[in-house]
XYZ file of C-alpha atoms in Angstrom:
280
model
C 5.528 -1.194 26.314
C 4.525 -3.784 23.761
C 0.896 -4.066 22.631
C -1.283 -6.863 23.975
C -1.172 -8.778 20.679
C 1.447 -8.538 17.967
C 2.144 -8.747 14.044
C 4.043 -6.769 10.965
C 6.825 -6.095 8.358
C 8.090 -3.450 5.827
C 10.678 -1.026 4.615
C 9.533 2.567 4.953
C 8.868 4.084 1.529
C 9.860 7.676 0.870
C 6.870 9.833 -0.004
C 6.689 12.648 -2.554
C 3.595 14.657 -3.397
C 2.768 14.816 -7.097
C 3.392 18.107 -8.876
C -0.304 18.952 -9.053
C -0.937 18.427 -5.348
C -2.669 21.450 -3.722
C -0.290 23.984 -2.204
C -2.884 25.564 0.076
C -3.289 24.650 3.737
C -4.045 20.895 3.610
C -6.495 21.113 6.483
C -8.558 23.638 4.521
C -8.323 21.530 1.357
C -9.705 18.541 3.198
C -12.645 20.522 4.601
C -13.596 21.770 1.149
C -13.409 18.313 -0.408
C -15.209 16.001 1.987
C -16.400 12.831 0.229
C -19.669 13.626 -1.505
C -20.442 10.301 -3.208
C -23.461 8.461 -1.973
C -22.479 5.017 -0.688
C -25.681 3.714 -2.187
C -24.252 4.504 -5.623
C -20.857 2.971 -4.857
C -22.482 -0.194 -3.565
C -25.185 -0.379 -6.252
C -25.334 -3.967 -7.504
C -26.061 -2.822 -11.071
C -22.725 -1.017 -11.448
C -20.096 -3.118 -13.316
C -17.336 -4.476 -11.078
C -14.546 -2.431 -12.679
C -16.455 0.837 -12.275
C -17.502 -0.059 -8.753
C -13.907 -0.861 -7.785
C -12.770 2.526 -9.121
C -15.551 4.247 -7.175
C -14.618 2.384 -4.013
C -10.966 3.359 -4.401
C -11.767 7.016 -5.081
C -14.231 7.215 -2.194
C -11.730 5.657 0.224
C -9.030 8.045 -1.004
C -11.238 11.024 -0.207
C -11.994 9.634 3.245
C -8.335 9.049 4.049
C -7.242 12.433 2.686
C -9.650 14.141 5.067
C -8.532 12.000 7.987
C -4.839 12.629 7.399
C -5.267 16.401 7.036
C -7.682 17.276 9.834
C -7.362 17.115 13.638
C -8.037 13.519 14.667
C -11.054 13.295 16.940
C -13.340 10.485 18.014
C -16.067 11.928 15.785
C -13.797 12.081 12.731
C -12.643 8.493 13.269
C -16.288 7.413 13.499
C -17.223 9.396 10.374
C -14.365 7.726 8.497
C -14.880 4.228 9.880
C -18.542 3.796 9.013
C -18.154 4.274 5.237
C -15.032 2.069 5.262
C -17.024 -0.673 7.006
C -19.709 -0.408 4.316
C -17.089 -0.489 1.570
C -15.357 -3.444 3.222
C -18.673 -5.274 3.144
C -18.771 -4.738 -0.617
C -15.229 -6.102 -1.005
C -16.015 -9.108 1.176
C -19.204 -9.990 -0.698
C -18.247 -9.304 -4.331
C -15.481 -11.431 -5.870
C -15.462 -9.419 -9.103
C -14.956 -6.142 -7.239
C -12.187 -7.765 -5.183
C -10.372 -8.815 -8.334
C -10.651 -5.365 -9.868
C -9.439 -3.700 -6.675
C -6.381 -5.951 -6.593
C -5.275 -4.421 -9.886
C -5.814 -0.801 -8.801
C -2.858 1.151 -7.425
C -2.663 4.932 -7.445
C 0.285 6.294 -9.409
C 0.362 9.376 -7.167
C 2.192 7.963 -4.166
C 1.606 9.926 -1.032
C 0.332 9.072 2.405
C -3.409 8.875 1.955
C -3.311 6.887 -1.312
C -0.772 4.571 0.321
C -3.252 4.039 3.178
C -5.922 3.043 0.656
C -3.603 0.748 -1.326
C -2.512 -1.037 1.834
C -6.006 -1.042 3.325
C -7.580 -2.634 0.275
C -4.863 -5.221 -0.327
C -4.654 -6.141 3.363
C -8.392 -6.744 3.388
C -8.130 -8.925 0.285
C -5.283 -10.952 1.838
C -7.303 -11.408 5.042
C -10.368 -12.454 3.064
C -8.355 -14.983 1.039
C -6.335 -16.386 3.927
C -8.594 -16.281 6.978
C -11.695 -17.576 5.179
C -13.745 -16.514 8.188
C -17.528 -16.283 8.255
C -17.249 -13.493 10.829
C -18.153 -10.436 8.746
C -17.851 -8.156 11.774
C -14.212 -9.187 12.226
C -13.499 -8.501 8.561
C -15.122 -5.071 8.721
C -13.154 -4.116 11.822
C -9.985 -5.391 10.174
C -10.767 -3.186 7.193
C -10.861 -0.110 9.418
C -7.655 -1.139 11.182
C -5.839 -1.671 7.889
C -6.913 1.713 6.533
C -5.824 3.470 9.735
C -2.416 1.781 9.892
C -0.460 4.942 8.962
C -2.506 7.496 10.912
C 0.655 8.364 12.867
C 2.151 9.957 9.745
C -0.319 12.788 10.185
C 1.916 13.835 13.111
C 5.156 13.804 11.114
C 6.640 17.050 9.779
C 5.558 17.335 6.097
C 9.115 18.383 5.245
C 10.250 14.905 6.289
C 7.194 13.028 5.073
C 7.333 14.520 1.582
C 11.101 14.715 1.141
C 11.946 13.627 -2.425
C 15.332 12.141 -1.546
C 16.696 9.714 1.008
C 16.070 10.555 4.658
C 18.926 11.347 7.016
C 19.427 9.112 10.056
C 17.757 11.739 12.245
C 14.804 12.085 9.885
C 14.379 8.321 9.634
C 14.397 8.083 13.435
C 11.472 10.497 13.468
C 9.673 8.476 10.807
C 10.197 5.299 12.828
C 8.118 6.831 15.601
C 4.959 7.038 13.525
C 3.494 3.663 14.628
C 3.608 4.683 18.293
C 2.415 8.189 17.456
C -0.529 6.666 15.605
C -1.518 4.441 18.521
C -1.315 7.380 20.911
C -3.374 9.532 18.545
C -6.153 6.947 18.448
C -5.917 6.445 22.212
C -6.395 10.166 22.806
C -9.415 10.085 20.487
C -10.897 7.130 22.420
C -10.651 5.117 19.187
C -7.917 2.541 19.894
C -9.328 -0.978 19.960
C -7.304 -4.185 19.860
C -7.314 -4.615 16.078
C -6.288 -1.011 15.456
C -3.543 -1.309 18.051
C -2.139 -4.324 16.234
C -2.227 -2.872 12.717
C -0.971 0.582 13.715
C 1.866 -0.631 15.948
C 2.993 -3.671 13.998
C 2.932 -2.740 10.297
C 6.744 -2.266 10.233
C 7.680 -5.352 12.219
C 9.318 -8.394 10.594
C 8.947 -11.997 11.590
C 12.720 -12.388 12.073
C 12.756 -9.638 14.717
C 14.499 -6.950 12.624
C 11.494 -4.639 12.308
C 10.333 -1.711 14.433
C 9.256 -0.289 16.833
C 9.478 -3.385 19.075
C 11.567 -5.915 17.148
C 8.801 -8.514 17.428
C 9.770 -12.034 16.464
C 7.908 -15.195 15.552
C 4.633 -15.626 17.424
C 4.964 -12.154 18.968
C 4.134 -10.769 15.542
C 0.335 -11.044 15.237
C -1.182 -12.418 12.050
C -3.177 -9.215 11.459
C -0.014 -7.153 11.725
C 1.782 -9.507 9.337
C -0.972 -9.090 6.761
C -0.760 -5.296 6.938
C 3.035 -5.382 6.768
C 3.000 -7.620 3.698
C 0.646 -5.279 1.848
C 2.732 -2.307 2.980
C 5.993 -3.558 1.502
C 4.266 -4.617 -1.717
C 2.849 -1.126 -2.156
C 6.267 0.406 -1.415
C 7.808 -1.659 -4.207
C 5.127 -1.154 -6.868
C 4.400 2.557 -6.308
C 5.709 5.165 -8.739
C 8.057 7.800 -7.280
C 9.700 10.860 -8.801
C 13.074 9.147 -8.398
C 12.078 5.514 -9.011
C 9.888 3.583 -11.404
C 7.458 1.249 -9.650
C 8.063 -2.477 -10.036
C 5.649 -4.715 -11.886
C 3.637 -7.265 -9.927
C 6.016 -10.029 -11.013
C 9.158 -8.029 -10.179
C 7.861 -7.100 -6.732
C 6.759 -10.614 -5.813
C 10.036 -12.091 -7.086
C 12.098 -9.616 -5.049
C 10.009 -10.315 -1.958
C 10.486 -14.054 -2.406
C 14.204 -13.932 -3.230
C 15.397 -11.182 -0.891
C 12.772 -10.748 1.829
C 11.368 -14.190 2.580
C 12.831 -14.055 6.102
C 10.568 -11.071 6.827
C 7.327 -12.959 6.169
C 5.472 -16.015 7.305
C 5.814 -18.455 4.398
C 2.165 -19.528 4.417
C 0.984 -15.918 4.439
C 3.252 -14.932 1.553
C 2.159 -17.930 -0.521
C -1.455 -16.964 0.100
C -0.653 -13.459 -1.146
C 0.890 -14.849 -4.339
C -2.187 -17.014 -4.886
C -4.327 -13.889 -5.036
C -2.494 -12.725 -8.148
C -2.401 -16.206 -9.698
C -6.145 -16.465 -9.242
C -6.745 -13.172 -11.022
C -4.445 -14.037 -13.945
C -6.177 -17.328 -14.758
């Protein structure tokens, strides 16, 4: 069944853990490394924008690592969402922090850093394009964007972290992660409309060639399109063991020349304007 509202696009990146990633039980690693930073320090107005952006990124990475490696419950979603809402408020209010965050991308590409990269950039796109005065909407969007890949927590790590190309069978399993994510949040009583859109639609394409529903045109919700755009950008620019990440220019050029039929033109132009603004 299709969700009540709809939007997305992306090619699924292959994920490989960095060599120094912990080899112990990931659930135990997450419990021992819960985020310890005080949000009051991260959001302190006296901290320079570049340092604050780095703190925001690191704090969000810790939050998402815990979420991806522990049993998903309503309480855990709430514990994760509240700091993300506070951090989203910082991004919304501070232009300098937004600009610094746009330039931050983790070189260690694996699921939880990908969630942060996409979450941050999706929020920046939404802020730039929607120009809404509704801060509550923006905060809820921030949570939805960060949770977009929660379904990958249900995928076999042997598939998720495979260093080479996936087989057809493995890719079929990966393609189920949007629906797995929605069901996971539903079971945790944490699936609202915005989360349903971002989780289910972040691999759709506006021409109908995406998954899991093959949404097309107006079926593809604007929020889903934003998340999908950030997702493919992160897939192209991330470093992998078998592939050097593209530069900003290379990624945007490829998206314009080869993937324009996957995006809404106005949305993609708005995304490009973000980078133009920061380079001037």
